[in-house]
Amino acid sequence: MIFRKDVLAKAPAAYDGLSEYFRDIRAFFEVVNVRFAIPEYGVRLRPIAGNELFSNANSYLLADDSSYPFYLWLPTWLGRFYVDPDRVPGRCVIDECPTADARLIAFIWPWLGFNDAYVRDAAEPECWFGVADPRPDDPHEKVRATAESLFNYFRVERTLDDEADGWATGNFAGQEIGCNLTGRWHLKRVPMTNLTSYYEVERNVVRPLGEKFSKLAADLAAPDLTPTRLVTPQAAAGA
């Protein structure tokens, strides 16, 4: 058996359907980019990697050393990452900004909802979005490299430790799987059937993500008001 006749019969229509899906993904991110270009919710956000989308399918090799136990020619995940351009040092392009300067990285990941080794199948395609405070081992690591680690090593079902007000929070999986990040992540998941209009994209993704980013940025900028114990010369001398 080489080509299966039933697969060949379905392939043209399947291709057309998936092509339209990716067309909608493109339109979705174009809307998000326009909305994040203004500080509607307290912060502007600019994408990492320009017009490129991160993907869990990056080649058309006949075989590779992928960690997935099956051929993955078409991406089930696509990803986009964003930082606050006001935190990027002068004359530094966004991709070259040290993660220590950017601090927070926002992310948006559309997912078809099935065939993932680390996440249970969803009832339908979903959009994952959130904010991470990633802290790579190398404080000079660029945000582009940190974004790749976020995309490759995010393990929601393994590292989730709390859920409140619709937001899941957790840490990063750790060195044992090659992840060089510490810090925290904050995540929401929304069915893509809830994102069929500009209004729904604004209400279900742009606004909550912008507000979460602004809140976390404000928390990071707040001074540490933890009281310190005053040590007198007498106490230091053991009096």
JSON list of C-alpha atoms in Angstrom, two decimals:
[
{"chain": "A", "resi": 1, "resn": "MET", "atom": "CA", "xyz": [0.00, 0.00, 0.00]},
{"chain": "A", "resi": 2, "resn": "ILE", "atom": "CA", "xyz": [1.33, 3.43, -0.96]},
{"chain": "A", "resi": 3, "resn": "PHE", "atom": "CA", "xyz": [-1.39, 6.06, -1.23]},
{"chain": "A", "resi": 4, "resn": "ARG", "atom": "CA", "xyz": [-4.73, 5.30, 0.44]},
{"chain": "A", "resi": 5, "resn": "LYS", "atom": "CA", "xyz": [-7.65, 6.07, -1.85]},
{"chain": "A", "resi": 6, "resn": "ASP", "atom": "CA", "xyz": [-9.92, 7.33, 0.93]},
{"chain": "A", "resi": 7, "resn": "VAL", "atom": "CA", "xyz": [-7.23, 9.78, 2.10]},
{"chain": "A", "resi": 8, "resn": "LEU", "atom": "CA", "xyz": [-6.65, 11.04, -1.44]},
{"chain": "A", "resi": 9, "resn": "ALA", "atom": "CA", "xyz": [-10.37, 11.60, -1.89]},
{"chain": "A", "resi": 10, "resn": "LYS", "atom": "CA", "xyz": [-10.55, 13.77, 1.23]},
{"chain": "A", "resi": 11, "resn": "ALA", "atom": "CA", "xyz": [-7.22, 15.61, 0.85]},
{"chain": "A", "resi": 12, "resn": "PRO", "atom": "CA", "xyz": [-8.29, 18.55, -1.38]},
{"chain": "A", "resi": 13, "resn": "ALA", "atom": "CA", "xyz": [-11.21, 19.53, 0.86]},
{"chain": "A", "resi": 14, "resn": "ALA", "atom": "CA", "xyz": [-9.13, 19.00, 4.01]},
{"chain": "A", "resi": 15, "resn": "TYR", "atom": "CA", "xyz": [-6.39, 21.21, 2.60]},
{"chain": "A", "resi": 16, "resn": "ASP", "atom": "CA", "xyz": [-8.89, 23.94, 1.74]},
{"chain": "A", "resi": 17, "resn": "GLY", "atom": "CA", "xyz": [-10.34, 23.83, 5.25]},
{"chain": "A", "resi": 18, "resn": "LEU", "atom": "CA", "xyz": [-6.98, 24.00, 6.97]},
{"chain": "A", "resi": 19, "resn": "SER", "atom": "CA", "xyz": [-5.86, 26.79, 4.66]},
{"chain": "A", "resi": 20, "resn": "GLU", "atom": "CA", "xyz": [-8.87, 28.84, 5.75]},
{"chain": "A", "resi": 21, "resn": "TYR", "atom": "CA", "xyz": [-8.04, 28.11, 9.40]},
{"chain": "A", "resi": 22, "resn": "PHE", "atom": "CA", "xyz": [-4.52, 29.50, 8.95]},
{"chain": "A", "resi": 23, "resn": "ARG", "atom": "CA", "xyz": [-5.97, 32.50, 7.14]},
{"chain": "A", "resi": 24, "resn": "ASP", "atom": "CA", "xyz": [-8.09, 33.22, 10.22]},
{"chain": "A", "resi": 25, "resn": "ILE", "atom": "CA", "xyz": [-5.02, 32.85, 12.45]},
{"chain": "A", "resi": 26, "resn": "ARG", "atom": "CA", "xyz": [-3.28, 35.51, 10.38]},
{"chain": "A", "resi": 27, "resn": "ALA", "atom": "CA", "xyz": [-6.28, 37.87, 10.62]},
{"chain": "A", "resi": 28, "resn": "PHE", "atom": "CA", "xyz": [-6.48, 37.29, 14.38]},
{"chain": "A", "resi": 29, "resn": "PHE", "atom": "CA", "xyz": [-2.87, 38.25, 14.98]},
{"chain": "A", "resi": 30, "resn": "GLU", "atom": "CA", "xyz": [-3.18, 41.30, 12.72]},
{"chain": "A", "resi": 31, "resn": "VAL", "atom": "CA", "xyz": [-6.06, 42.55, 14.88]},
{"chain": "A", "resi": 32, "resn": "VAL", "atom": "CA", "xyz": [-4.11, 41.85, 18.08]},
{"chain": "A", "resi": 33, "resn": "ASN", "atom": "CA", "xyz": [-1.06, 43.72, 16.76]},
{"chain": "A", "resi": 34, "resn": "VAL", "atom": "CA", "xyz": [-3.12, 46.81, 15.96]},
{"chain": "A", "resi": 35, "resn": "ARG", "atom": "CA", "xyz": [-4.80, 46.79, 19.36]},
{"chain": "A", "resi": 36, "resn": "PHE", "atom": "CA", "xyz": [-1.55, 46.31, 21.30]},
{"chain": "A", "resi": 37, "resn": "ALA", "atom": "CA", "xyz": [0.07, 49.20, 19.42]},
{"chain": "A", "resi": 38, "resn": "ILE", "atom": "CA", "xyz": [-1.83, 51.63, 21.66]},
{"chain": "A", "resi": 39, "resn": "PRO", "atom": "CA", "xyz": [-1.81, 51.63, 25.49]},
{"chain": "A", "resi": 40, "resn": "GLU", "atom": "CA", "xyz": [-5.53, 50.95, 25.82]},
{"chain": "A", "resi": 41, "resn": "TYR", "atom": "CA", "xyz": [-5.04, 48.96, 29.02]},
{"chain": "A", "resi": 42, "resn": "GLY", "atom": "CA", "xyz": [-1.98, 50.67, 30.44]},
{"chain": "A", "resi": 43, "resn": "VAL", "atom": "CA", "xyz": [0.73, 49.21, 28.24]},
{"chain": "A", "resi": 44, "resn": "ARG", "atom": "CA", "xyz": [1.80, 48.96, 24.61]},
{"chain": "A", "resi": 45, "resn": "LEU", "atom": "CA", "xyz": [3.07, 45.59, 23.47]},
{"chain": "A", "resi": 46, "resn": "ARG", "atom": "CA", "xyz": [5.30, 44.83, 20.49]},
{"chain": "A", "resi": 47, "resn": "PRO", "atom": "CA", "xyz": [5.92, 41.36, 19.04]},
{"chain": "A", "resi": 48, "resn": "ILE", "atom": "CA", "xyz": [9.15, 39.42, 19.28]},
{"chain": "A", "resi": 49, "resn": "ALA", "atom": "CA", "xyz": [10.43, 37.97, 15.97]},
{"chain": "A", "resi": 50, "resn": "GLY", "atom": "CA", "xyz": [8.68, 40.46, 13.72]},
{"chain": "A", "resi": 51, "resn": "ASN", "atom": "CA", "xyz": [6.09, 38.77, 11.52]},
{"chain": "A", "resi": 52, "resn": "GLU", "atom": "CA", "xyz": [7.31, 35.26, 12.32]},
{"chain": "A", "resi": 53, "resn": "LEU", "atom": "CA", "xyz": [5.10, 32.82, 14.21]},
{"chain": "A", "resi": 54, "resn": "PHE", "atom": "CA", "xyz": [6.60, 30.22, 16.51]},
{"chain": "A", "resi": 55, "resn": "SER", "atom": "CA", "xyz": [5.48, 26.73, 15.51]},
{"chain": "A", "resi": 56, "resn": "ASN", "atom": "CA", "xyz": [5.71, 23.16, 16.76]},
{"chain": "A", "resi": 57, "resn": "ALA", "atom": "CA", "xyz": [6.19, 21.96, 13.17]},
{"chain": "A", "resi": 58, "resn": "ASN", "atom": "CA", "xyz": [9.28, 23.47, 11.62]},
{"chain": "A", "resi": 59, "resn": "SER", "atom": "CA", "xyz": [10.31, 21.25, 8.73]},
{"chain": "A", "resi": 60, "resn": "TYR", "atom": "CA", "xyz": [9.19, 18.94, 5.98]},
{"chain": "A", "resi": 61, "resn": "LEU", "atom": "CA", "xyz": [11.89, 16.32, 6.52]},
{"chain": "A", "resi": 62, "resn": "LEU", "atom": "CA", "xyz": [10.88, 12.72, 6.01]},
{"chain": "A", "resi": 63, "resn": "ALA", "atom": "CA", "xyz": [12.06, 12.04, 9.55]},
{"chain": "A", "resi": 64, "resn": "ASP", "atom": "CA", "xyz": [13.77, 14.03, 12.27]},
{"chain": "A", "resi": 65, "resn": "ASP", "atom": "CA", "xyz": [14.75, 13.83, 15.92]},
{"chain": "A", "resi": 66, "resn": "SER", "atom": "CA", "xyz": [11.53, 15.41, 17.15]},
{"chain": "A", "resi": 67, "resn": "SER", "atom": "CA", "xyz": [10.37, 14.57, 20.66]},
{"chain": "A", "resi": 68, "resn": "TYR", "atom": "CA", "xyz": [6.96, 13.74, 19.21]},
{"chain": "A", "resi": 69, "resn": "PRO", "atom": "CA", "xyz": [6.40, 10.04, 18.40]},
{"chain": "A", "resi": 70, "resn": "PHE", "atom": "CA", "xyz": [4.71, 10.82, 15.08]},
{"chain": "A", "resi": 71, "resn": "TYR", "atom": "CA", "xyz": [5.25, 12.89, 11.98]},
{"chain": "A", "resi": 72, "resn": "LEU", "atom": "CA", "xyz": [4.15, 16.48, 12.52]},
{"chain": "A", "resi": 73, "resn": "TRP", "atom": "CA", "xyz": [4.20, 18.30, 9.22]},
{"chain": "A", "resi": 74, "resn": "LEU", "atom": "CA", "xyz": [1.41, 20.76, 9.95]},
{"chain": "A", "resi": 75, "resn": "PRO", "atom": "CA", "xyz": [1.53, 22.84, 13.15]},
{"chain": "A", "resi": 76, "resn": "THR", "atom": "CA", "xyz": [-1.06, 22.18, 15.82]},
{"chain": "A", "resi": 77, "resn": "TRP", "atom": "CA", "xyz": [0.41, 25.05, 17.87]},
{"chain": "A", "resi": 78, "resn": "LEU", "atom": "CA", "xyz": [1.35, 28.53, 16.72]},
{"chain": "A", "resi": 79, "resn": "GLY", "atom": "CA", "xyz": [2.84, 31.15, 19.01]},
{"chain": "A", "resi": 80, "resn": "ARG", "atom": "CA", "xyz": [3.42, 34.87, 19.31]},
{"chain": "A", "resi": 81, "resn": "PHE", "atom": "CA", "xyz": [5.32, 36.71, 22.05]},
{"chain": "A", "resi": 82, "resn": "TYR", "atom": "CA", "xyz": [5.25, 40.36, 23.10]},
{"chain": "A", "resi": 83, "resn": "VAL", "atom": "CA", "xyz": [7.23, 42.74, 25.30]},
{"chain": "A", "resi": 84, "resn": "ASP", "atom": "CA", "xyz": [6.77, 46.31, 26.51]},
{"chain": "A", "resi": 85, "resn": "PRO", "atom": "CA", "xyz": [8.85, 48.41, 24.04]},
{"chain": "A", "resi": 86, "resn": "ASP", "atom": "CA", "xyz": [9.36, 51.07, 26.71]},
{"chain": "A", "resi": 87, "resn": "ARG", "atom": "CA", "xyz": [11.60, 48.63, 28.56]},
{"chain": "A", "resi": 88, "resn": "VAL", "atom": "CA", "xyz": [13.81, 47.95, 25.55]},
{"chain": "A", "resi": 89, "resn": "PRO", "atom": "CA", "xyz": [17.11, 49.86, 25.89]},
{"chain": "A", "resi": 90, "resn": "GLY", "atom": "CA", "xyz": [17.71, 52.62, 23.38]},
{"chain": "A", "resi": 91, "resn": "ARG", "atom": "CA", "xyz": [19.07, 51.56, 19.96]},
{"chain": "A", "resi": 92, "resn": "CYS", "atom": "CA", "xyz": [18.38, 47.92, 20.81]},
{"chain": "A", "resi": 93, "resn": "VAL", "atom": "CA", "xyz": [16.08, 45.97, 18.49]},
{"chain": "A", "resi": 94, "resn": "ILE", "atom": "CA", "xyz": [13.38, 44.06, 20.34]},
{"chain": "A", "resi": 95, "resn": "ASP", "atom": "CA", "xyz": [14.76, 40.58, 19.64]},
{"chain": "A", "resi": 96, "resn": "GLU", "atom": "CA", "xyz": [18.14, 41.60, 21.09]},
{"chain": "A", "resi": 97, "resn": "CYS", "atom": "CA", "xyz": [16.70, 43.04, 24.31]},
{"chain": "A", "resi": 98, "resn": "PRO", "atom": "CA", "xyz": [18.01, 41.20, 27.39]},
{"chain": "A", "resi": 99, "resn": "THR", "atom": "CA", "xyz": [15.25, 39.34, 29.18]},
{"chain": "A", "resi": 100, "resn": "ALA", "atom": "CA", "xyz": [16.40, 40.94, 32.43]},
{"chain": "A", "resi": 101, "resn": "ASP", "atom": "CA", "xyz": [15.48, 44.35, 30.97]},
{"chain": "A", "resi": 102, "resn": "ALA", "atom": "CA", "xyz": [12.17, 43.27, 29.43]},
{"chain": "A", "resi": 103, "resn": "ARG", "atom": "CA", "xyz": [11.17, 41.27, 32.55]},
{"chain": "A", "resi": 104, "resn": "LEU", "atom": "CA", "xyz": [7.67, 40.31, 31.41]},
{"chain": "A", "resi": 105, "resn": "ILE", "atom": "CA", "xyz": [6.85, 38.47, 28.19]},
{"chain": "A", "resi": 106, "resn": "ALA", "atom": "CA", "xyz": [3.25, 38.15, 27.02]},
{"chain": "A", "resi": 107, "resn": "PHE", "atom": "CA", "xyz": [2.24, 35.24, 24.82]},
{"chain": "A", "resi": 108, "resn": "ILE", "atom": "CA", "xyz": [-0.67, 34.10, 22.63]},
{"chain": "A", "resi": 109, "resn": "TRP", "atom": "CA", "xyz": [-0.84, 30.51, 21.37]},
{"chain": "A", "resi": 110, "resn": "PRO", "atom": "CA", "xyz": [-3.66, 29.20, 19.15]},
{"chain": "A", "resi": 111, "resn": "TRP", "atom": "CA", "xyz": [-3.97, 25.41, 19.41]},
{"chain": "A", "resi": 112, "resn": "LEU", "atom": "CA", "xyz": [-6.02, 22.95, 17.36]},
{"chain": "A", "resi": 113, "resn": "GLY", "atom": "CA", "xyz": [-6.88, 21.18, 20.62]},
{"chain": "A", "resi": 114, "resn": "PHE", "atom": "CA", "xyz": [-5.55, 17.66, 20.10]},
{"chain": "A", "resi": 115, "resn": "ASN", "atom": "CA", "xyz": [-2.47, 15.48, 19.57]},
{"chain": "A", "resi": 116, "resn": "ASP", "atom": "CA", "xyz": [-0.20, 17.04, 22.18]},
{"chain": "A", "resi": 117, "resn": "ALA", "atom": "CA", "xyz": [2.06, 14.86, 24.30]},
{"chain": "A", "resi": 118, "resn": "TYR", "atom": "CA", "xyz": [1.76, 17.13, 27.36]},
{"chain": "A", "resi": 119, "resn": "VAL", "atom": "CA", "xyz": [-1.82, 18.44, 27.31]},
{"chain": "A", "resi": 120, "resn": "ARG", "atom": "CA", "xyz": [-5.11, 16.59, 27.39]},
{"chain": "A", "resi": 121, "resn": "ASP", "atom": "CA", "xyz": [-7.18, 16.95, 24.24]},
{"chain": "A", "resi": 122, "resn": "ALA", "atom": "CA", "xyz": [-9.58, 19.87, 24.42]},
{"chain": "A", "resi": 123, "resn": "ALA", "atom": "CA", "xyz": [-13.20, 19.80, 23.32]},
{"chain": "A", "resi": 124, "resn": "GLU", "atom": "CA", "xyz": [-12.39, 22.24, 20.48]},
{"chain": "A", "resi": 125, "resn": "PRO", "atom": "CA", "xyz": [-9.58, 24.51, 19.24]},
{"chain": "A", "resi": 126, "resn": "GLU", "atom": "CA", "xyz": [-8.38, 26.92, 21.94]},
{"chain": "A", "resi": 127, "resn": "CYS", "atom": "CA", "xyz": [-6.41, 30.12, 22.28]},
{"chain": "A", "resi": 128, "resn": "TRP", "atom": "CA", "xyz": [-3.96, 30.18, 25.18]},
{"chain": "A", "resi": 129, "resn": "PHE", "atom": "CA", "xyz": [-2.65, 33.53, 26.33]},
{"chain": "A", "resi": 130, "resn": "GLY", "atom": "CA", "xyz": [-0.85, 34.93, 29.31]},
{"chain": "A", "resi": 131, "resn": "VAL", "atom": "CA", "xyz": [2.15, 36.62, 30.84]},
{"chain": "A", "resi": 132, "resn": "ALA", "atom": "CA", "xyz": [5.40, 35.10, 32.02]},
{"chain": "A", "resi": 133, "resn": "ASP", "atom": "CA", "xyz": [8.09, 36.50, 34.30]},
{"chain": "A", "resi": 134, "resn": "PRO", "atom": "CA", "xyz": [10.85, 34.23, 33.00]},
{"chain": "A", "resi": 135, "resn": "ARG", "atom": "CA", "xyz": [14.28, 34.33, 34.60]},
{"chain": "A", "resi": 136, "resn": "PRO", "atom": "CA", "xyz": [16.88, 32.52, 32.51]},
{"chain": "A", "resi": 137, "resn": "ASP", "atom": "CA", "xyz": [20.11, 31.27, 34.03]},
{"chain": "A", "resi": 138, "resn": "ASP", "atom": "CA", "xyz": [22.00, 33.80, 31.92]},
{"chain": "A", "resi": 139, "resn": "PRO", "atom": "CA", "xyz": [20.72, 37.29, 32.85]},
{"chain": "A", "resi": 140, "resn": "HIS", "atom": "CA", "xyz": [21.97, 38.59, 29.50]},
{"chain": "A", "resi": 141, "resn": "GLU", "atom": "CA", "xyz": [19.92, 36.11, 27.45]},
{"chain": "A", "resi": 142, "resn": "LYS", "atom": "CA", "xyz": [17.93, 37.82, 24.71]},
{"chain": "A", "resi": 143, "resn": "VAL", "atom": "CA", "xyz": [14.15, 37.78, 24.71]},
{"chain": "A", "resi": 144, "resn": "ARG", "atom": "CA", "xyz": [14.05, 35.86, 21.43]},
{"chain": "A", "resi": 145, "resn": "ALA", "atom": "CA", "xyz": [15.92, 32.92, 23.01]},
{"chain": "A", "resi": 146, "resn": "THR", "atom": "CA", "xyz": [13.77, 33.12, 26.15]},
{"chain": "A", "resi": 147, "resn": "ALA", "atom": "CA", "xyz": [10.60, 33.06, 24.04]},
{"chain": "A", "resi": 148, "resn": "GLU", "atom": "CA", "xyz": [11.82, 29.90, 22.32]},
{"chain": "A", "resi": 149, "resn": "SER", "atom": "CA", "xyz": [12.37, 28.26, 25.71]},
{"chain": "A", "resi": 150, "resn": "LEU", "atom": "CA", "xyz": [8.89, 29.32, 26.81]},
{"chain": "A", "resi": 151, "resn": "PHE", "atom": "CA", "xyz": [7.34, 27.82, 23.69]},
{"chain": "A", "resi": 152, "resn": "ASN", "atom": "CA", "xyz": [9.34, 24.59, 23.80]},
{"chain": "A", "resi": 153, "resn": "TYR", "atom": "CA", "xyz": [9.28, 23.80, 27.52]},
{"chain": "A", "resi": 154, "resn": "PHE", "atom": "CA", "xyz": [5.92, 25.04, 28.78]},
{"chain": "A", "resi": 155, "resn": "ARG", "atom": "CA", "xyz": [4.26, 22.22, 30.74]},
{"chain": "A", "resi": 156, "resn": "VAL", "atom": "CA", "xyz": [0.92, 23.44, 32.03]},
{"chain": "A", "resi": 157, "resn": "GLU", "atom": "CA", "xyz": [-0.34, 20.18, 33.52]},
{"chain": "A", "resi": 158, "resn": "ARG", "atom": "CA", "xyz": [2.96, 19.48, 35.23]},
{"chain": "A", "resi": 159, "resn": "THR", "atom": "CA", "xyz": [3.74, 22.90, 36.71]},
{"chain": "A", "resi": 160, "resn": "LEU", "atom": "CA", "xyz": [0.33, 24.45, 37.40]},
{"chain": "A", "resi": 161, "resn": "ASP", "atom": "CA", "xyz": [-0.07, 25.17, 41.10]},
{"chain": "A", "resi": 162, "resn": "ASP", "atom": "CA", "xyz": [-3.04, 27.56, 41.40]},
{"chain": "A", "resi": 163, "resn": "GLU", "atom": "CA", "xyz": [-6.16, 28.81, 39.62]},
{"chain": "A", "resi": 164, "resn": "ALA", "atom": "CA", "xyz": [-8.11, 31.94, 40.50]},
{"chain": "A", "resi": 165, "resn": "ASP", "atom": "CA", "xyz": [-10.45, 34.29, 38.62]},
{"chain": "A", "resi": 166, "resn": "GLY", "atom": "CA", "xyz": [-9.97, 32.29, 35.44]},
{"chain": "A", "resi": 167, "resn": "TRP", "atom": "CA", "xyz": [-6.17, 32.51, 35.53]},
{"chain": "A", "resi": 168, "resn": "ALA", "atom": "CA", "xyz": [-3.94, 29.50, 36.03]},
{"chain": "A", "resi": 169, "resn": "THR", "atom": "CA", "xyz": [-0.49, 30.13, 37.48]},
{"chain": "A", "resi": 170, "resn": "GLY", "atom": "CA", "xyz": [2.62, 28.04, 37.87]},
{"chain": "A", "resi": 171, "resn": "ASN", "atom": "CA", "xyz": [6.38, 27.85, 37.45]},
{"chain": "A", "resi": 172, "resn": "PHE", "atom": "CA", "xyz": [8.69, 26.32, 34.86]},
{"chain": "A", "resi": 173, "resn": "ALA", "atom": "CA", "xyz": [9.48, 22.65, 34.42]},
{"chain": "A", "resi": 174, "resn": "GLY", "atom": "CA", "xyz": [13.17, 22.83, 35.23]},
{"chain": "A", "resi": 175, "resn": "GLN", "atom": "CA", "xyz": [16.63, 21.76, 34.21]},
{"chain": "A", "resi": 176, "resn": "GLU", "atom": "CA", "xyz": [15.77, 18.06, 34.00]},
{"chain": "A", "resi": 177, "resn": "ILE", "atom": "CA", "xyz": [14.05, 18.63, 30.65]},
{"chain": "A", "resi": 178, "resn": "GLY", "atom": "CA", "xyz": [16.48, 21.30, 29.44]},
{"chain": "A", "resi": 179, "resn": "CYS", "atom": "CA", "xyz": [14.48, 24.34, 30.56]},
{"chain": "A", "resi": 180, "resn": "ASN", "atom": "CA", "xyz": [16.80, 27.12, 31.74]},
{"chain": "A", "resi": 181, "resn": "LEU", "atom": "CA", "xyz": [14.04, 29.26, 33.23]},
{"chain": "A", "resi": 182, "resn": "THR", "atom": "CA", "xyz": [12.80, 30.02, 36.71]},
{"chain": "A", "resi": 183, "resn": "GLY", "atom": "CA", "xyz": [10.04, 32.47, 37.54]},
{"chain": "A", "resi": 184, "resn": "ARG", "atom": "CA", "xyz": [6.27, 32.37, 37.13]},
{"chain": "A", "resi": 185, "resn": "TRP", "atom": "CA", "xyz": [3.66, 32.18, 34.39]},
{"chain": "A", "resi": 186, "resn": "HIS", "atom": "CA", "xyz": [0.01, 33.25, 34.27]},
{"chain": "A", "resi": 187, "resn": "LEU", "atom": "CA", "xyz": [-2.35, 31.65, 31.73]},
{"chain": "A", "resi": 188, "resn": "LYS", "atom": "CA", "xyz": [-5.90, 31.80, 30.42]},
{"chain": "A", "resi": 189, "resn": "ARG", "atom": "CA", "xyz": [-7.50, 29.42, 27.90]},
{"chain": "A", "resi": 190, "resn": "VAL", "atom": "CA", "xyz": [-10.44, 30.43, 25.72]},
{"chain": "A", "resi": 191, "resn": "PRO", "atom": "CA", "xyz": [-12.23, 28.43, 23.00]},
{"chain": "A", "resi": 192, "resn": "MET", "atom": "CA", "xyz": [-11.57, 29.92, 19.59]},
{"chain": "A", "resi": 193, "resn": "THR", "atom": "CA", "xyz": [-15.31, 29.78, 18.91]},
{"chain": "A", "resi": 194, "resn": "ASN", "atom": "CA", "xyz": [-15.46, 32.71, 21.39]},
{"chain": "A", "resi": 195, "resn": "LEU", "atom": "CA", "xyz": [-13.22, 34.79, 19.11]},
{"chain": "A", "resi": 196, "resn": "THR", "atom": "CA", "xyz": [-15.38, 35.21, 16.02]},
{"chain": "A", "resi": 197, "resn": "SER", "atom": "CA", "xyz": [-15.66, 39.03, 16.06]},
{"chain": "A", "resi": 198, "resn": "TYR", "atom": "CA", "xyz": [-13.51, 42.06, 16.84]},
{"chain": "A", "resi": 199, "resn": "TYR", "atom": "CA", "xyz": [-15.56, 42.59, 20.00]},
{"chain": "A", "resi": 200, "resn": "GLU", "atom": "CA", "xyz": [-14.95, 39.06, 21.26]},
{"chain": "A", "resi": 201, "resn": "VAL", "atom": "CA", "xyz": [-11.20, 39.23, 20.54]},
{"chain": "A", "resi": 202, "resn": "GLU", "atom": "CA", "xyz": [-11.05, 42.51, 22.47]},
{"chain": "A", "resi": 203, "resn": "ARG", "atom": "CA", "xyz": [-13.11, 41.27, 25.40]},
{"chain": "A", "resi": 204, "resn": "ASN", "atom": "CA", "xyz": [-11.66, 37.76, 25.66]},
{"chain": "A", "resi": 205, "resn": "VAL", "atom": "CA", "xyz": [-7.99, 38.26, 24.78]},
{"chain": "A", "resi": 206, "resn": "VAL", "atom": "CA", "xyz": [-6.74, 41.83, 24.28]},
{"chain": "A", "resi": 207, "resn": "ARG", "atom": "CA", "xyz": [-8.27, 43.37, 27.38]},
{"chain": "A", "resi": 208, "resn": "PRO", "atom": "CA", "xyz": [-7.54, 40.62, 29.93]},
{"chain": "A", "resi": 209, "resn": "LEU", "atom": "CA", "xyz": [-4.00, 40.19, 28.61]},
{"chain": "A", "resi": 210, "resn": "GLY", "atom": "CA", "xyz": [-3.29, 43.93, 28.63]},
{"chain": "A", "resi": 211, "resn": "GLU", "atom": "CA", "xyz": [-4.70, 44.33, 32.13]},
{"chain": "A", "resi": 212, "resn": "LYS", "atom": "CA", "xyz": [-2.78, 41.33, 33.48]},
{"chain": "A", "resi": 213, "resn": "PHE", "atom": "CA", "xyz": [0.48, 42.58, 31.97]},
{"chain": "A", "resi": 214, "resn": "SER", "atom": "CA", "xyz": [-0.07, 46.07, 33.44]},
{"chain": "A", "resi": 215, "resn": "LYS", "atom": "CA", "xyz": [-0.89, 44.65, 36.88]},
{"chain": "A", "resi": 216, "resn": "LEU", "atom": "CA", "xyz": [2.16, 42.40, 36.98]},
{"chain": "A", "resi": 217, "resn": "ALA", "atom": "CA", "xyz": [4.41, 45.20, 35.71]},
{"chain": "A", "resi": 218, "resn": "ALA", "atom": "CA", "xyz": [3.11, 47.49, 38.46]},
{"chain": "A", "resi": 219, "resn": "ASP", "atom": "CA", "xyz": [3.72, 44.79, 41.08]},
{"chain": "A", "resi": 220, "resn": "LEU", "atom": "CA", "xyz": [7.32, 44.38, 39.88]},
{"chain": "A", "resi": 221, "resn": "ALA", "atom": "CA", "xyz": [7.89, 48.13, 39.98]},
{"chain": "A", "resi": 222, "resn": "ALA", "atom": "CA", "xyz": [6.44, 48.60, 43.46]},
{"chain": "A", "resi": 223, "resn": "PRO", "atom": "CA", "xyz": [8.99, 49.21, 46.22]},
{"chain": "A", "resi": 224, "resn": "ASP", "atom": "CA", "xyz": [9.56, 46.46, 48.77]},
{"chain": "A", "resi": 225, "resn": "LEU", "atom": "CA", "xyz": [7.68, 47.64, 51.86]},
{"chain": "A", "resi": 226, "resn": "THR", "atom": "CA", "xyz": [8.65, 44.68, 54.01]},
{"chain": "A", "resi": 227, "resn": "PRO", "atom": "CA", "xyz": [9.63, 46.11, 57.41]},
{"chain": "A", "resi": 228, "resn": "THR", "atom": "CA", "xyz": [13.25, 45.68, 58.39]},
{"chain": "A", "resi": 229, "resn": "ARG", "atom": "CA", "xyz": [14.46, 45.14, 61.91]},
{"chain": "A", "resi": 230, "resn": "LEU", "atom": "CA", "xyz": [16.52, 48.02, 63.23]},
{"chain": "A", "resi": 231, "resn": "VAL", "atom": "CA", "xyz": [19.80, 46.79, 64.68]},
{"chain": "A", "resi": 232, "resn": "THR", "atom": "CA", "xyz": [21.29, 49.18, 67.23]},
{"chain": "A", "resi": 233, "resn": "PRO", "atom": "CA", "xyz": [25.03, 49.30, 67.96]},
{"chain": "A", "resi": 234, "resn": "GLN", "atom": "CA", "xyz": [24.28, 47.80, 71.39]},
{"chain": "A", "resi": 235, "resn": "ALA", "atom": "CA", "xyz": [22.41, 44.86, 69.85]},
{"chain": "A", "resi": 236, "resn": "ALA", "atom": "CA", "xyz": [25.15, 44.30, 67.28]},
{"chain": "A", "resi": 237, "resn": "ALA", "atom": "CA", "xyz": [27.70, 44.21, 70.10]},
{"chain": "A", "resi": 238, "resn": "GLY", "atom": "CA", "xyz": [25.61, 41.70, 72.00]},
{"chain": "A", "resi": 239, "resn": "ALA", "atom": "CA", "xyz": [24.59, 44.13, 74.69]}
]
